[in-house]
Coordinates of C-alpha atoms and ligand atoms in Angstrom, one line a residue:
M24 CA 103.3 80.4 92.0
V25 CA 101.0 81.7 95.2
S26 CA 102.2 85.0 96.9
Y27 CA 101.2 85.1 100.4
S28 CA 99.9 88.8 100.6
E29 CA 97.2 87.4 98.3
L30 CA 96.5 85.0 100.7
G31 CA 96.1 87.9 103.2
L32 CA 99.1 86.5 105.4
V33 CA 102.2 88.4 107.0
N34 CA 105.7 87.2 107.4
T35 CA 107.2 87.2 111.0
R36 CA 109.5 90.3 110.8
E37 CA 107.4 92.8 112.2
L38 CA 105.7 90.4 114.7
F39 CA 109.0 89.6 116.0
K40 CA 110.1 93.2 116.6
K41 CA 107.0 93.9 118.5
A42 CA 107.2 90.8 120.7
I43 CA 110.7 91.5 121.7
N44 CA 109.9 95.2 122.4
G45 CA 106.7 94.1 124.3
G46 CA 108.0 91.1 126.4
Y47 CA 105.8 88.6 125.0
A48 CA 106.3 85.6 122.3
I49 CA 103.8 85.0 119.5
P50 CA 102.0 81.6 119.6
A51 CA 102.9 79.2 117.2
Y52 CA 100.2 76.4 117.0
N53 CA 100.2 73.3 114.7
F54 CA 97.4 72.4 112.8
N55 CA 96.2 69.4 110.7
N56 CA 92.2 69.9 110.5
M57 CA 89.4 71.9 110.8
E58 CA 88.5 72.0 114.4
Q59 CA 92.0 72.8 115.4
I60 CA 92.1 75.9 113.0
Q61 CA 88.7 77.4 114.2
A62 CA 89.6 76.9 117.6
I63 CA 93.1 78.7 117.0
I64 CA 91.3 81.4 115.1
Q65 CA 88.4 81.8 117.7
A66 CA 91.0 82.0 120.8
C67 CA 93.2 84.6 118.8
V68 CA 90.6 86.7 117.8
E69 CA 88.7 86.7 121.1
T70 CA 92.2 87.5 123.1
K71 CA 93.2 89.9 120.2
S72 CA 96.7 88.2 119.8
P73 CA 98.7 87.7 116.4
V74 CA 99.3 83.8 115.7
I75 CA 101.5 81.7 113.8
L76 CA 99.7 78.7 112.1
Q77 CA 101.9 75.7 111.9
V78 CA 102.4 73.1 109.4
S79 CA 104.4 70.0 109.5
S80 CA 105.5 67.7 106.6
G81 CA 103.3 65.1 108.6
A82 CA 100.5 67.5 108.5
R83 CA 101.2 68.3 104.5
K84 CA 101.0 64.0 104.3
Y85 CA 98.0 63.8 106.2
A86 CA 95.9 66.7 105.1
N87 CA 97.0 67.8 101.9
K88 CA 99.2 71.0 101.0
T89 CA 96.5 72.9 99.0
I90 CA 93.8 72.3 101.6
L91 CA 96.1 73.3 104.2
R92 CA 96.9 76.6 102.3
N93 CA 93.4 77.2 101.6
M94 CA 92.6 76.8 105.5
A95 CA 95.1 79.4 106.4
K96 CA 93.4 82.0 103.5
S97 CA 90.0 81.1 105.2
A98 CA 91.4 81.4 108.7
V99 CA 92.2 84.9 107.6
E100 CA 88.4 85.7 106.2
Y101 CA 87.2 83.7 109.5
A102 CA 89.0 86.1 111.9
H103 CA 87.6 89.4 109.8
E104 CA 84.1 87.7 109.8
L105 CA 84.4 87.1 113.6
G106 CA 84.9 91.1 113.7
Y107 CA 88.8 91.5 114.4
D108 CA 91.5 91.2 111.9
I109 CA 94.5 89.5 113.4
P110 CA 98.1 89.2 111.7
V111 CA 98.2 85.6 110.6
V112 CA 101.6 83.8 109.6
L113 CA 101.5 80.5 107.6
H114 CA 104.8 78.9 108.6
L115 CA 106.6 75.4 107.8
D116 CA 107.5 73.6 111.0
H117 CA 110.8 71.4 110.8
G118 CA 111.3 71.7 107.1
D119 CA 114.3 69.4 106.4
T120 CA 115.0 70.0 102.6
F121 CA 115.5 73.0 100.5
E122 CA 112.9 71.2 98.2
L123 CA 110.4 71.3 100.9
C124 CA 110.8 74.8 102.0
K125 CA 111.2 76.0 98.0
D126 CA 107.6 74.5 97.5
C127 CA 106.0 75.9 100.4
I128 CA 107.5 79.4 99.5
E129 CA 106.0 79.0 96.1
T130 CA 102.8 78.1 97.3
G131 CA 101.6 80.8 99.9
F132 CA 103.8 80.3 102.9
S133 CA 104.9 83.4 104.5
S134 CA 107.6 81.8 106.8
V135 CA 109.6 78.6 106.5
M136 CA 111.7 76.7 109.2
I137 CA 114.6 75.0 107.6
D138 CA 115.7 72.6 110.5
G139 CA 119.4 71.7 109.9
S140 CA 120.2 71.0 113.7
H141 CA 121.0 67.4 113.1
L142 CA 123.5 67.9 110.4
P143 CA 127.5 68.6 110.9
Y144 CA 127.7 72.5 111.6
E145 CA 129.0 73.6 108.1
E146 CA 126.3 71.6 106.5
N147 CA 123.5 73.2 108.8
V148 CA 124.9 76.6 107.6
A149 CA 125.4 76.0 103.9
L150 CA 121.4 74.6 103.7
T151 CA 120.1 77.4 105.9
K152 CA 121.9 80.2 103.9
K153 CA 120.5 78.5 100.8
V154 CA 117.0 78.5 101.7
C155 CA 117.2 82.3 103.3
E156 CA 118.9 83.4 99.8
F157 CA 115.5 81.8 97.9
A158 CA 113.1 83.0 100.8
H159 CA 114.3 86.5 100.7
S160 CA 114.5 86.9 97.2
Q161 CA 111.1 86.6 96.8
K162 CA 108.8 89.6 95.8
D163 CA 107.0 89.1 99.1
Y164 CA 109.9 88.4 101.7
V165 CA 109.5 85.1 103.3
T166 CA 110.9 84.9 106.7
V167 CA 113.5 82.1 107.6
E168 CA 113.9 80.1 111.1
G169 CA 117.0 78.2 111.3
E170 CA 117.8 75.9 114.3
L171 CA 121.2 75.5 116.3
G172 CA 121.6 72.7 118.7
V173 CA 119.3 69.6 119.0
L174 CA 116.4 69.4 121.4
A175 CA 116.5 67.0 124.1
G176 CA 115.0 63.6 123.8
V177 CA 113.9 61.3 126.5
E178 CA 117.2 59.4 125.9
D179 CA 119.6 62.2 126.4
D180 CA 121.1 63.1 129.5
V181 CA 120.3 66.7 130.1
S182 CA 122.5 67.4 132.8
S183 CA 125.6 65.9 131.3
E184 CA 128.2 67.9 129.2
H185 CA 127.2 65.6 126.3
S186 CA 123.7 67.5 125.6
H187 CA 122.8 68.9 122.8
Y188 CA 122.2 72.3 123.9
T189 CA 122.8 75.4 121.8
Q190 CA 126.3 76.4 122.0
P191 CA 126.3 80.2 122.3
E192 CA 129.7 80.7 120.7
E193 CA 128.2 79.2 117.1
V194 CA 125.5 81.6 117.0
V195 CA 127.0 84.9 115.9
D196 CA 128.7 83.0 113.2
F197 CA 125.5 81.2 112.1
M198 CA 123.4 84.2 112.1
T199 CA 126.1 86.3 110.1
R200 CA 126.6 83.6 107.4
T201 CA 123.1 82.5 106.9
K202 CA 120.9 85.7 107.2
A203 CA 118.2 83.7 109.0
D204 CA 115.5 86.1 110.5
S205 CA 115.1 83.9 113.7
L206 CA 116.9 81.0 115.6
A207 CA 115.4 78.0 117.4
I208 CA 117.6 77.4 120.4
S209 CA 118.0 74.3 122.7
I210 CA 117.8 75.1 126.4
G211 CA 115.9 72.2 127.6
T212 CA 112.7 71.7 126.0
S213 CA 111.8 68.7 123.9
H214 CA 108.9 67.3 121.5
G215 CA 105.8 65.3 122.6
R216 CA 104.3 64.7 125.9
T217 CA 107.2 62.9 127.6
K218 CA 110.0 65.5 127.7
F219 CA 112.5 64.1 130.3
T220 CA 112.7 60.5 131.9
P221 CA 111.4 59.9 135.3
E222 CA 115.2 59.7 136.2
Q223 CA 115.9 63.3 135.0
C224 CA 112.9 64.4 137.2
T225 CA 112.4 65.2 140.8
R226 CA 108.7 64.5 142.5
D227 CA 106.6 66.6 144.7
A228 CA 104.4 65.5 147.4
N229 CA 101.5 64.2 145.3
G230 CA 104.2 61.9 143.2
I231 CA 103.8 64.5 140.4
L232 CA 107.2 64.5 138.3
I233 CA 108.8 68.1 138.2
P234 CA 111.6 68.7 135.6
P235 CA 114.6 69.8 135.5
P236 CA 114.7 73.8 135.1
L237 CA 115.2 75.3 131.4
R238 CA 118.8 76.7 131.0
F239 CA 118.1 80.3 131.0
D240 CA 121.9 80.8 131.6
I241 CA 122.4 79.7 128.0
L242 CA 119.5 81.7 126.9
E243 CA 120.9 84.9 128.7
E244 CA 124.3 84.4 127.0
I245 CA 122.7 84.0 123.6
E246 CA 121.0 87.2 124.2
K247 CA 124.1 89.2 125.0
L248 CA 125.6 87.9 121.7
I249 CA 122.8 89.0 119.6
P250 CA 120.9 91.5 121.3
G251 CA 117.5 92.1 120.0
F252 CA 117.4 89.0 117.8
P253 CA 114.5 86.8 117.6
I254 CA 114.8 83.5 119.5
V255 CA 112.3 80.5 119.0
L256 CA 111.5 77.8 121.5
H257 CA 110.3 74.5 120.0
G258 CA 108.8 71.7 122.3
S259 CA 106.9 73.9 124.7
S260 CA 103.9 72.1 125.8
S261 CA 103.4 72.1 129.4
V262 CA 101.3 68.9 129.4
P263 CA 98.7 69.6 131.6
I264 CA 98.2 66.7 134.3
E265 CA 94.2 67.4 134.0
Y266 CA 94.3 66.4 130.4
V267 CA 96.7 63.1 131.5
E268 CA 94.3 62.5 134.2
I269 CA 91.0 62.8 131.8
I270 CA 92.7 60.6 129.2
E271 CA 93.7 57.9 132.1
K272 CA 90.3 58.0 133.4
Y273 CA 88.6 57.1 130.6
G274 CA 91.1 54.2 129.0
G275 CA 94.0 55.8 128.0
K276 CA 97.4 55.1 129.1
L277 CA 100.0 58.1 129.0
S278 CA 102.6 57.0 131.8
D279 CA 105.4 59.4 132.7
S280 CA 103.8 62.3 130.7
V281 CA 105.8 65.7 131.8
G282 CA 106.0 68.6 130.3
I283 CA 107.7 72.4 130.4
P284 CA 106.3 74.5 133.9
E285 CA 104.2 77.5 132.6
E286 CA 105.9 80.2 134.9
Q287 CA 109.3 78.9 132.8
L288 CA 107.6 79.6 129.5
R289 CA 106.2 83.2 130.7
R290 CA 109.7 83.8 132.0
A291 CA 111.2 83.2 128.6
A292 CA 108.6 85.1 126.8
K293 CA 109.5 88.2 128.6
S294 CA 113.2 87.8 126.9
A295 CA 114.3 87.5 123.5
V296 CA 112.2 84.3 122.9
C297 CA 109.3 85.5 120.6
K298 CA 107.8 82.3 119.1
I299 CA 106.8 79.6 121.3
N300 CA 105.8 76.4 119.6
I301 CA 102.9 74.3 121.0
D302 CA 101.6 71.0 119.5
S303 CA 101.3 68.3 122.2
D304 CA 98.8 70.1 124.6
G305 CA 96.4 70.6 121.8
R306 CA 96.3 66.7 121.2
L307 CA 96.1 66.0 124.9
A308 CA 92.8 68.5 125.0
M309 CA 91.5 66.9 122.1
T310 CA 92.0 63.4 123.1
A311 CA 90.8 63.9 126.6
M312 CA 87.3 65.5 125.3
I313 CA 87.0 62.6 122.7
R314 CA 87.6 60.2 125.3
K315 CA 85.1 61.2 127.9
V316 CA 82.1 62.0 125.1
F317 CA 83.1 58.1 124.1
A318 CA 83.1 57.0 127.7
E319 CA 80.1 58.7 128.6
T320 CA 77.9 58.3 125.8
P321 CA 78.5 55.0 124.2
D322 CA 75.8 55.2 121.7
E323 CA 77.1 58.4 120.1
F324 CA 78.5 58.3 116.5
D325 CA 77.8 61.5 115.0
P326 CA 81.4 63.1 115.0
R327 CA 80.4 66.5 115.7
K328 CA 79.1 65.5 119.3
Y329 CA 83.1 64.7 119.9
L330 CA 84.8 66.7 117.7
G331 CA 82.7 69.9 118.9
P332 CA 83.4 69.3 122.7
A333 CA 87.1 69.0 121.6
R334 CA 87.3 72.2 119.6
E335 CA 85.6 74.0 122.7
E336 CA 88.2 72.6 125.0
L337 CA 91.1 73.5 122.3
K338 CA 90.0 77.1 122.2
K339 CA 89.8 77.4 125.8
L340 CA 93.5 75.9 126.1
Y341 CA 94.9 78.7 123.5
M342 CA 93.0 81.4 125.1
H343 CA 94.8 80.7 128.2
K344 CA 98.0 80.4 126.6
N345 CA 97.7 83.7 125.0
Q346 CA 96.3 85.5 128.3
N347 CA 98.8 83.9 130.9
V348 CA 101.7 82.2 129.4
L349 CA 102.7 83.9 126.3
G350 CA 101.2 87.3 127.0
S351 CA 100.4 87.8 123.2
A352 CA 96.7 88.6 124.2
G353 CA 95.8 92.2 123.5
Q354 CA 98.9 92.5 121.2
A355 CA 97.0 92.1 117.8
Ligands
G3H422 O1 107.4 69.4 116.0 C1 106.5 68.5 115.7 C2 105.3 69.0 115.7 O2 104.7 68.5 116.9 C3 104.5 68.4 114.5 O3 104.2 67.0 114.8 O4 105.5 65.8 112.9 O5 103.7 64.8 114.2 O6 102.9 66.6 112.7 P1 103.9 66.0 113.5
13P423 P1 105.3 70.2 121.7 O1 105.5 68.9 121.5 O2 106.0 70.3 123.0 O3 103.9 70.7 121.8 O4 106.3 71.0 120.6 C1 105.7 71.4 119.2 C2 106.6 72.0 118.6 O5 108.0 72.3 118.7 C3 106.5 72.1 117.2 O6 107.6 72.3 116.2
ZN424 ZN1 109.6 71.6 117.0

């Protein structure tokens, strides 16, 4: 049994309270390797931002859970060494079973997501409640994120009544019965680099895809029903066109890429949305730089020579998000 306070980590409780009152969102960045965690910590220390380090079950399979936990512990020490202590949360992203959440809670995570959003409503309630009871009974209180509504995939018609947007009428019942500490909602974001089909978008004068706007009306309705309650947005990468162009220039093929515009995320961050999940943008930044190095210096075979520039670009990206999109800079 490893308790997160021993690792120097914090849960999300105080961070979310401050974020809601301050009109900003805490960045939740996924990590799988050393370069990502270095870039996240460097960017968050330099911008004085709190941070949520997210681990998916895919990341656990790829990198090993003990290694990831110790990377999070090192992240806290690294921030200290860089000269500024920032609050660091270690969070399980998209936990899908009680057993996975329990294992994370018992091995140093300060926060977990139980994603029962694909289950029938009553099953989602029962599973989320079970995880909350376990997480909240620990010596160090572990915070739990639940989810209501299914994020739109490229196949969904986001403008139809058959969408999987969060239904505001379910929210109060869900929160009261589960006692979750925060709630991920579906208002039109989605995972990955192709968040909408071209048919769901319009095009600007340069032929660039413009996605349909997020459903701020649903968010506002939810905020009225549970005022001051922490809301989470998944699938919030903006899929910067510059990265897509670099990747395609150097041999990649990423057709129909489209993300969530930054202004909409900025607007969301000013509301009760206090955690914004970003993974795909980091993947694009790394891939763009690695492809560039490979194309420009075909004889390069030292991984530090391509992972180094990828890490630099990641750091720039995260600093930009903290300063100009989420508003978390200066809040640590
Ligand atoms: O929401 C999913 C995250 O982007 C993690 O992705 O399951 O490929 O690690 P992954
Ligand atoms: P993106 O794919 O938009 O980066 O979303 C990441 C996410 O929601 C992780 O849970
Ligand atoms: Zn997600």
